[in-house]
Tab-separated table of C-alpha atoms in Angstrom:
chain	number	residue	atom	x	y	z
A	1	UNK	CA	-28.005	25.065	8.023
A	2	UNK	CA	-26.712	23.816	11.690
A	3	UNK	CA	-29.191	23.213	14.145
A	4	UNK	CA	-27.834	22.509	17.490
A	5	UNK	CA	-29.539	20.255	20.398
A	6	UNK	CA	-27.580	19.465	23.908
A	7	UNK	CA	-27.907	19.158	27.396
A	8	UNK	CA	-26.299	20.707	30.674
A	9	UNK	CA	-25.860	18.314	33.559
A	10	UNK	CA	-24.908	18.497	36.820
A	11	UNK	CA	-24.491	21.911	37.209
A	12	UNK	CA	-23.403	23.848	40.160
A	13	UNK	CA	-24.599	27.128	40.295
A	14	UNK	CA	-22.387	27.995	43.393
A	15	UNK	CA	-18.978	26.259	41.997
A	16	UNK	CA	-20.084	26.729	39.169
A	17	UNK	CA	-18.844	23.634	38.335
A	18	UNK	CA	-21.212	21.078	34.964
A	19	UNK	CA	-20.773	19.081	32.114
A	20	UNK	CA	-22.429	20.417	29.191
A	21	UNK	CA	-23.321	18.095	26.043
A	22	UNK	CA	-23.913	20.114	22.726
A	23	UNK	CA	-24.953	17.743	19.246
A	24	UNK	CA	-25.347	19.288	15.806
A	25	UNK	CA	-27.148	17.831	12.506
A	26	UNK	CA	-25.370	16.845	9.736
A	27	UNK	CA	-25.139	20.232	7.876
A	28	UNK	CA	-23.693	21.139	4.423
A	29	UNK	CA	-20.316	22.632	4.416
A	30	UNK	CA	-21.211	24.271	0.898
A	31	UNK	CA	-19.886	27.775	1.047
A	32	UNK	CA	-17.875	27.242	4.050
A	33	UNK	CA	-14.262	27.918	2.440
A	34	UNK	CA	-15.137	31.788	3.633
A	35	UNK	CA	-14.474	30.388	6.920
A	36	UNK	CA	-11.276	28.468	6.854
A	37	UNK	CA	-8.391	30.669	5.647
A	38	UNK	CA	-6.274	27.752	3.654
A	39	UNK	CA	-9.554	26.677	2.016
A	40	UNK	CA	-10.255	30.744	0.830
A	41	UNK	CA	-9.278	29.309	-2.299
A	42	UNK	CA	-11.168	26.165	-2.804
A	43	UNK	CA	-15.095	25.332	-2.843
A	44	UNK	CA	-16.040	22.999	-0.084
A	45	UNK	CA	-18.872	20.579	-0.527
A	46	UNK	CA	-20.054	17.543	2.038
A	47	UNK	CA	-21.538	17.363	5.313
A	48	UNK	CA	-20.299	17.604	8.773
A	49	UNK	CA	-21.564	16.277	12.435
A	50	UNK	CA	-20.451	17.607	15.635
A	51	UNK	CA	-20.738	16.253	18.754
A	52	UNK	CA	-18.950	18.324	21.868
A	53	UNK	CA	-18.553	18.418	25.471
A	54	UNK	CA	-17.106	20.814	27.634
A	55	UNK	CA	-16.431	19.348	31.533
A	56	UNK	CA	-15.567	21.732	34.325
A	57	UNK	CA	-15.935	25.335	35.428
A	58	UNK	CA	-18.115	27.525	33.675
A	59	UNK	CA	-16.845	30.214	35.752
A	60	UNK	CA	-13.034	29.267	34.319
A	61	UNK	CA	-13.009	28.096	30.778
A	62	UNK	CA	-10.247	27.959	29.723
A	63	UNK	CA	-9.272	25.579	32.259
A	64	UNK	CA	-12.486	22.768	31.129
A	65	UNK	CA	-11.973	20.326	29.419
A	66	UNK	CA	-13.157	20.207	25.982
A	67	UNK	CA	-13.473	17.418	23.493
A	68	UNK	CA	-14.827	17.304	20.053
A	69	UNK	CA	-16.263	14.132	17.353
A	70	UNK	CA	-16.386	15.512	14.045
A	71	UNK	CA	-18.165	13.210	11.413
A	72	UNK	CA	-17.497	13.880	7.686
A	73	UNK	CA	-19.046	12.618	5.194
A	74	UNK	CA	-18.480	13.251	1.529
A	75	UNK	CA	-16.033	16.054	1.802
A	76	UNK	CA	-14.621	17.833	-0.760
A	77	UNK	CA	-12.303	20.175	-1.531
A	78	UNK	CA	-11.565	21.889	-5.013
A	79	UNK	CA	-9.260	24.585	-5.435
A	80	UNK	CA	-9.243	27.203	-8.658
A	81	UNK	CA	-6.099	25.436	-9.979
A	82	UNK	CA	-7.347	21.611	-10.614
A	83	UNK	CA	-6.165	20.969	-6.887
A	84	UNK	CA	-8.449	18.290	-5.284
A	85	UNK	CA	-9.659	16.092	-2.242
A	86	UNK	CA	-12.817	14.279	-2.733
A	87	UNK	CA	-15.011	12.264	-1.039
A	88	UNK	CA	-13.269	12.591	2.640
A	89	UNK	CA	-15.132	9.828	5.048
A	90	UNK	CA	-14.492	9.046	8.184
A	91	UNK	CA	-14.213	10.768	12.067
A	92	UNK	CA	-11.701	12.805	13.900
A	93	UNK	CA	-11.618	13.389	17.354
A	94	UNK	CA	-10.455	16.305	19.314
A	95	UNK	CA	-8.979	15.955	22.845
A	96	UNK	CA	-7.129	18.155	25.876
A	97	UNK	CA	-4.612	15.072	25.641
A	98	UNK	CA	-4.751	13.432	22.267
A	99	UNK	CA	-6.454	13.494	19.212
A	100	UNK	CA	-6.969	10.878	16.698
A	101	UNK	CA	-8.025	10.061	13.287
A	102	UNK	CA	-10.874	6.776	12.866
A	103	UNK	CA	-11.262	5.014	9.319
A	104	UNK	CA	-10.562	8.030	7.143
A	105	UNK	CA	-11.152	7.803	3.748
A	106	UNK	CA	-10.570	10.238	0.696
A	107	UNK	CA	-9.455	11.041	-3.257
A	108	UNK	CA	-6.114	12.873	-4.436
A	109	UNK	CA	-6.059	12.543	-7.997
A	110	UNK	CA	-6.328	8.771	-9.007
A	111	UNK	CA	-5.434	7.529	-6.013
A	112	UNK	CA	-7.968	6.606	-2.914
A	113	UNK	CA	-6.401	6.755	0.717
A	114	UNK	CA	-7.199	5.191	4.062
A	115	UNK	CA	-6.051	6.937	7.057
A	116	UNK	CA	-5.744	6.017	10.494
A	117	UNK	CA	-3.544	7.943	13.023
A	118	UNK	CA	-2.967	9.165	16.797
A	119	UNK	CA	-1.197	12.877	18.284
A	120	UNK	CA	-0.473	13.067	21.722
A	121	UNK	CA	-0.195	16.698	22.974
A	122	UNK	CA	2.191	15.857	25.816
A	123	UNK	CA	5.304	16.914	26.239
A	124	UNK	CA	5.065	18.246	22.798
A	125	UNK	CA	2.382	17.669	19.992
A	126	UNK	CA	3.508	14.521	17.767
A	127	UNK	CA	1.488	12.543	15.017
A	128	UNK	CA	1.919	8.882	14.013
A	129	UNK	CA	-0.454	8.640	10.895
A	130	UNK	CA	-0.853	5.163	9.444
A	131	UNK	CA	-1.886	5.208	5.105
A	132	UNK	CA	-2.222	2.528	2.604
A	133	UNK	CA	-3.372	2.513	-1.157
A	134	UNK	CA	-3.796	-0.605	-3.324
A	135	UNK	CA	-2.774	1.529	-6.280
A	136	UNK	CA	-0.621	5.033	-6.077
A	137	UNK	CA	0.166	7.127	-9.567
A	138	UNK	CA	3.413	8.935	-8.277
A	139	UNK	CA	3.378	11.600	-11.113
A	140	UNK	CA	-0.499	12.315	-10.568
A	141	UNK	CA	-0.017	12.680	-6.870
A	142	UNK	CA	2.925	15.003	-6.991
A	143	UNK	CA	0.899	17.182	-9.681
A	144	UNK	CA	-2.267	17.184	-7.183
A	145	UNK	CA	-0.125	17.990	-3.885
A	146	UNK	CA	1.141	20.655	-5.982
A	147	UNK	CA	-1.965	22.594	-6.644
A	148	UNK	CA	-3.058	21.857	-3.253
A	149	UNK	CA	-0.280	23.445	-1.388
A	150	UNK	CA	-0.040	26.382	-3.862
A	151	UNK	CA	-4.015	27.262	-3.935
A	152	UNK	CA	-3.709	26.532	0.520
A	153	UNK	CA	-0.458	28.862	0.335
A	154	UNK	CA	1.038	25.463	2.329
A	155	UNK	CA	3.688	25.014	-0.177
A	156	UNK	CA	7.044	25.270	1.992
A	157	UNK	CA	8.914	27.617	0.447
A	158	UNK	CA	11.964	25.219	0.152
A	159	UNK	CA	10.216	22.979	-1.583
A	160	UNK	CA	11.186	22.577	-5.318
A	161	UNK	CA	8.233	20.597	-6.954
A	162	UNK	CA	9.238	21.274	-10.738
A	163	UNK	CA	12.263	18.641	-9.245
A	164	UNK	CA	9.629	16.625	-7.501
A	165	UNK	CA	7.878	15.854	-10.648
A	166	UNK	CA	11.086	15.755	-12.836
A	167	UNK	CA	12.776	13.123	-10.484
A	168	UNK	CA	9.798	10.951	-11.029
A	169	UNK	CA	10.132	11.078	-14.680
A	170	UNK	CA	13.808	9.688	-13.654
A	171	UNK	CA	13.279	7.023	-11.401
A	172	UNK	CA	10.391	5.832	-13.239
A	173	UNK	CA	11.850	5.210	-17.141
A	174	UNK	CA	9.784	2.661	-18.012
A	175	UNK	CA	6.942	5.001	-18.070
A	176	UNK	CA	5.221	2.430	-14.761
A	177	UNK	CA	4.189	5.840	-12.974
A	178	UNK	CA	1.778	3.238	-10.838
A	179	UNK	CA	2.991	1.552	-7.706
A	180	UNK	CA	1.010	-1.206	-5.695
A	181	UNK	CA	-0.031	-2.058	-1.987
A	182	UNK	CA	1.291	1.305	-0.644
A	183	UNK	CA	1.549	0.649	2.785
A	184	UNK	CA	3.322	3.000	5.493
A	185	UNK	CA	3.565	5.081	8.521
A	186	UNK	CA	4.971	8.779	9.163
A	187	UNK	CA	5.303	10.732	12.254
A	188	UNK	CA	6.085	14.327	12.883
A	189	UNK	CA	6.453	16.818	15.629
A	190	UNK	CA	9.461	19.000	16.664
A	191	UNK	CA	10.667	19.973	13.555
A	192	UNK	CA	11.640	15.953	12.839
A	193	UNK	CA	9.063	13.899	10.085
A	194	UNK	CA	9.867	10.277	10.613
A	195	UNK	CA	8.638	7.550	7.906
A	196	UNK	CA	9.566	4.274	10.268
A	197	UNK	CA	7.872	1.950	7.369
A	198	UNK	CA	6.978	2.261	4.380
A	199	UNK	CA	6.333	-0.878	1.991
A	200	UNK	CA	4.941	-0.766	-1.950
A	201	UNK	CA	5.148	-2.676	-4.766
A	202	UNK	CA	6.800	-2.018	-8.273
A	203	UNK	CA	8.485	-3.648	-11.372
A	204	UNK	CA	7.215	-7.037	-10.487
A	205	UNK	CA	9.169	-6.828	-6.574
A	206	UNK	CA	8.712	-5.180	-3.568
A	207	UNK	CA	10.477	-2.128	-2.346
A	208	UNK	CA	11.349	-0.861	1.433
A	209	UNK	CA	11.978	2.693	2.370
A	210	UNK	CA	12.435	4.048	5.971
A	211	UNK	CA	13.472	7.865	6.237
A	212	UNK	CA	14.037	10.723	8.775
A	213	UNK	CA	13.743	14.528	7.664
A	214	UNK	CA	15.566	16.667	10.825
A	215	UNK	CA	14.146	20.153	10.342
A	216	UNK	CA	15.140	21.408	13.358
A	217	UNK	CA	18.501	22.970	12.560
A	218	UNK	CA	19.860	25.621	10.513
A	219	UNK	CA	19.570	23.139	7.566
A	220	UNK	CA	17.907	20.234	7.350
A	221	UNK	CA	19.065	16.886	7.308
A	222	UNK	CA	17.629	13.580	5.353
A	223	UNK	CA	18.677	10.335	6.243
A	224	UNK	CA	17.110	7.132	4.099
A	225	UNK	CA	17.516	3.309	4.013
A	226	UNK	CA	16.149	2.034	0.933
A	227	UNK	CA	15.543	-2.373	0.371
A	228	UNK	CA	14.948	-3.207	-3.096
A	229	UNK	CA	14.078	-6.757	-3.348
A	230	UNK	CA	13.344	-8.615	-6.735
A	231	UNK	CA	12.485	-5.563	-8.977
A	232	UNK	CA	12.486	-6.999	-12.930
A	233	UNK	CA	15.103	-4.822	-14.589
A	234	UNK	CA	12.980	-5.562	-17.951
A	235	UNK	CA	9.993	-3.949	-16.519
A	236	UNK	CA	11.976	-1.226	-15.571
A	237	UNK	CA	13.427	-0.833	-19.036
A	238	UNK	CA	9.777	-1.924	-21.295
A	239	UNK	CA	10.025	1.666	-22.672
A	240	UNK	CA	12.697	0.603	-24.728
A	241	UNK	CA	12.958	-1.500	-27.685
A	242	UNK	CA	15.694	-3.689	-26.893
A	243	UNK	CA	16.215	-3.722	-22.944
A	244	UNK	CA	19.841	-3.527	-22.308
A	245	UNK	CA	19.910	-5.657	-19.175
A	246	UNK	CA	17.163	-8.531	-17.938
A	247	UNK	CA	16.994	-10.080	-14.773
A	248	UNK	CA	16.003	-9.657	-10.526
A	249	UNK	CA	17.316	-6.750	-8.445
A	250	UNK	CA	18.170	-7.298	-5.255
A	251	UNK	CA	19.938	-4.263	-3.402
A	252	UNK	CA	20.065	-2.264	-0.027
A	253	UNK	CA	21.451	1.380	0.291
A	254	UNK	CA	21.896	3.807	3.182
A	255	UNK	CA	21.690	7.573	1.931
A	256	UNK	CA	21.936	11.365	3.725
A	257	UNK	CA	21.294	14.442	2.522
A	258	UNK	CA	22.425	18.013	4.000
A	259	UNK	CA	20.029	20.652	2.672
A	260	UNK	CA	16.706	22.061	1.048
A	261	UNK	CA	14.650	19.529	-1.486
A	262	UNK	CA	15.896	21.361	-4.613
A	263	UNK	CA	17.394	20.727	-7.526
A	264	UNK	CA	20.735	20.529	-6.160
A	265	UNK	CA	19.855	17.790	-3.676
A	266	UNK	CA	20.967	14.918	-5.857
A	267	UNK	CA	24.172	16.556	-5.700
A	268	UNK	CA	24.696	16.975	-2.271
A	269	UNK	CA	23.339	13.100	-2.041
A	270	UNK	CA	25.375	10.636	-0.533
A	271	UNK	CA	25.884	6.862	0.935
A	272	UNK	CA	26.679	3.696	0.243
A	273	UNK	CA	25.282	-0.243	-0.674
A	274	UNK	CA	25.312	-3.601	-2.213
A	275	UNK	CA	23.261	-4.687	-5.066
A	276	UNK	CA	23.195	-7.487	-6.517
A	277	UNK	CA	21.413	-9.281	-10.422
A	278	UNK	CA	19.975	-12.812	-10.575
A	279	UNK	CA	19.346	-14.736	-13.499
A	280	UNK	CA	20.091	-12.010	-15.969
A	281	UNK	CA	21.368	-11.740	-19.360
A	282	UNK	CA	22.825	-8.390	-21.210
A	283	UNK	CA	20.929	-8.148	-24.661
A	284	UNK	CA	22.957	-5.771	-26.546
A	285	UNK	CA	26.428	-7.055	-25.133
A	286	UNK	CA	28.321	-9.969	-25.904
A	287	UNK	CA	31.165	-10.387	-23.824
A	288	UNK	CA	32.830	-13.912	-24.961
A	289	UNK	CA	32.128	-12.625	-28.751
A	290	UNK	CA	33.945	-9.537	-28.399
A	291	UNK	CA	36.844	-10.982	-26.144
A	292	UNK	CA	37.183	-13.684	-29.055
A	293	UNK	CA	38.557	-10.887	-31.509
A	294	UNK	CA	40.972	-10.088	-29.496
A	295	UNK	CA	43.767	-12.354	-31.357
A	296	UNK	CA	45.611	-13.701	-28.061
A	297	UNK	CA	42.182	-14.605	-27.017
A	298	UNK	CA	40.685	-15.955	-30.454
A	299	UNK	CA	39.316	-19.458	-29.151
A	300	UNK	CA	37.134	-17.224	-26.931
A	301	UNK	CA	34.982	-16.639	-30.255
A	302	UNK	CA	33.984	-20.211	-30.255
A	303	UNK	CA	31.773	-19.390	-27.403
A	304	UNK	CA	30.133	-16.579	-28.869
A	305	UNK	CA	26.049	-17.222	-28.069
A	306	UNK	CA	24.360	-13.738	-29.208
A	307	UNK	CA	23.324	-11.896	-25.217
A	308	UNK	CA	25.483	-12.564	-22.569
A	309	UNK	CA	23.389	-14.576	-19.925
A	310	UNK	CA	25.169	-14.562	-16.085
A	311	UNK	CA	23.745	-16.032	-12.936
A	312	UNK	CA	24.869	-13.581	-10.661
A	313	UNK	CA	25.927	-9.457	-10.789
A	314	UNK	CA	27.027	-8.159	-7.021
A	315	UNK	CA	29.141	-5.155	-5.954
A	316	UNK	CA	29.544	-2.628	-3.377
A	317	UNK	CA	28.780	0.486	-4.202
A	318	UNK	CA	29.187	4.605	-3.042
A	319	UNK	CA	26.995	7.211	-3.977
A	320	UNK	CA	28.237	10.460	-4.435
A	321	UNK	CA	28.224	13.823	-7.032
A	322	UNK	CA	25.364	12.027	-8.608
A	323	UNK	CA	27.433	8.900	-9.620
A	324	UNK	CA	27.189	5.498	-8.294
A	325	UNK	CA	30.963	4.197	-7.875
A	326	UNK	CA	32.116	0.143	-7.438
A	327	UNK	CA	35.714	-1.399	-7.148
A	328	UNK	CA	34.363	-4.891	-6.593
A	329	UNK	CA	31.545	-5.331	-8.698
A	330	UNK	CA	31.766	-9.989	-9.577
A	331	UNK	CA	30.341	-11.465	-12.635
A	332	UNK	CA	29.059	-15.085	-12.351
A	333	UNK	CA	28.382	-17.175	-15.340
A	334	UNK	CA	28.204	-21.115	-16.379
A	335	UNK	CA	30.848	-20.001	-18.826
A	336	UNK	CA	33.020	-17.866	-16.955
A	337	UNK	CA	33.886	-15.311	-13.734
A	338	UNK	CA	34.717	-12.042	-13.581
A	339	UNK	CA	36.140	-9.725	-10.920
């Protein structure tokens, strides 16, 4: 149960004018889910503090200003579908002006958060939220926000997560569902979500992603710049037997999308970049050993060496109806150059 100590100072009885303090225990939130409309769904567990204070006149509340420290510790959330949030640590506090979030801490699935993050109410309510992870299982996560969203009746409508989880599948092939060192920032207000860094690590390199949703209009818009710096095409391809292409991806891409997160948005996806391959070798092509049966180019064969190692792959390249086009893509090798 909640017991509740405080103290009223200063208090004018003919302004009416005070400061009043008001303190709770730390009470169980067991059973509380009655309570909280998006949790109707889930069972809550933990323990909250609450520390408030309400400055001005008691005669005109609404006009006092009232701020809030909330303390959780060990929240959790569990909803009927396998949805969870455990173990949610950490304060908030609740202003006329701002609000912000201090050393939170919680569970989705495998992965373990830490939060940090700032709104300010004026002109308009915005949040800049700060996360990191040393360890983030994309296909668990998108499974867990799932549930969540669909046992909180959250879920946006326009929100396609069967193509969520399916795109993962696709942009993870070598089965590495785990990426590293999540680090990041997102802001949203005013129909706009902003992600102005976000850094993580995967295949052996280090990816870069900053991204703009525009929500505001009629449809909304996605802009993206994506940095891919030293990514092991091997590791990307372990799932198969014989990898059809080793070596170090290097490539930057700028990318829009008009429209709904469906499974139409890949079609509707478009942009443009460079990439380019070091120190790579194709292992189930052999490019001197097939030009060599070509009878005009016969003495070729003498060259033939089993995978076709290359110092350097680079092109320009457009994205567009779910292909990814190039007119200038260079081959550099010891033995010979391509364009």
């Amino acid at each position: 149960e909640a017991v509740l100590k405080g103290g009223l100072a200063g208090l004018d009885l003919v302004s009416g004018d005070g400061e009043l303090t008001v303190l709770t225990n730390k009470f169980s939130l067991d059973g509380w889910q009655q309570y909280v409309l998006p949790f109707r769904d889930f069972e809550l567990s933990g323990g909250l503090k609450v520390l408030t204070s309400v400055k001005g006149n008691f005669r005109r509340l609404h006009e006092a200003r009232v701020m809030h420290h909330l303390s959780v510790d060990g929240l959790s959330a569990k909803a009927r579908n396998g949805g969870e949030i455990r173990n949610v640590r950490g304060s908030i506090d609740l202003g006329p002006l701002d609000s912000e979030l201090k050393d939170i801490r919680f569970e989705v699935g495998q992965t373990q958060f830490f939060v940090e993050g700032k709104m300010l109410k004026q002109p308009d309510a915005r949040w800049l939220i700060g996360f990191e992870t040393p360890s983030l299982n994309l296909r668990d996560l998108a499974l867990q926000v799932r549930k969540i969203g669909e046992a909180s009746r959250t879920a946006g409508a326009d929100f396609d997560w069967g193509f969520v989880e399916g795109l993962t599948h696709r942009i993870l092939p070598g089965g590495e569902a785990v990426i590293e060192q999540v680090k990041g920032q997102i802001a949203f207000g005013g129909g706009k979500v902003i992600i102005p860094r976000l850094r993580f690590g995967a295949y052996k390199g280090v990816i870069f992603v900053r991204s703009a949703i525009d929500r505001s209009g009629q449809v909304p818009v996605t802009a993206i710049e994506v940095e891919l710096e030293r990514l092991s095409l091997a590791r990307m391809s372990s799932a198969r037997a014989t990898p059809l292409m080793e070596g170090n991806l290097f490539a930057v891409a700028s990318l829009k999308n008009e429209g709904i997160f469906d499974r139409g948005w890949l079609d509707r996806l478009r942009g443009e970049g460079s990439l380019s391959v070091t120190n790579g070798e194709f292992r189930t092509v052999n490019i001197l050993g097939g030009l060599g049966r070509i009878a005009q180019l016969a003495p070729l064969g003498s060259f033939e060496s089993g995978p076709t190692r290359f110092d350097d792959i680079r092109c320009d390249f457009e994205v567009g109806e779910r292909k990814i086009e190039t007119e200038n893509l260079v081959l550099v090798s010891d033995d010979f150059h391509i364009e």
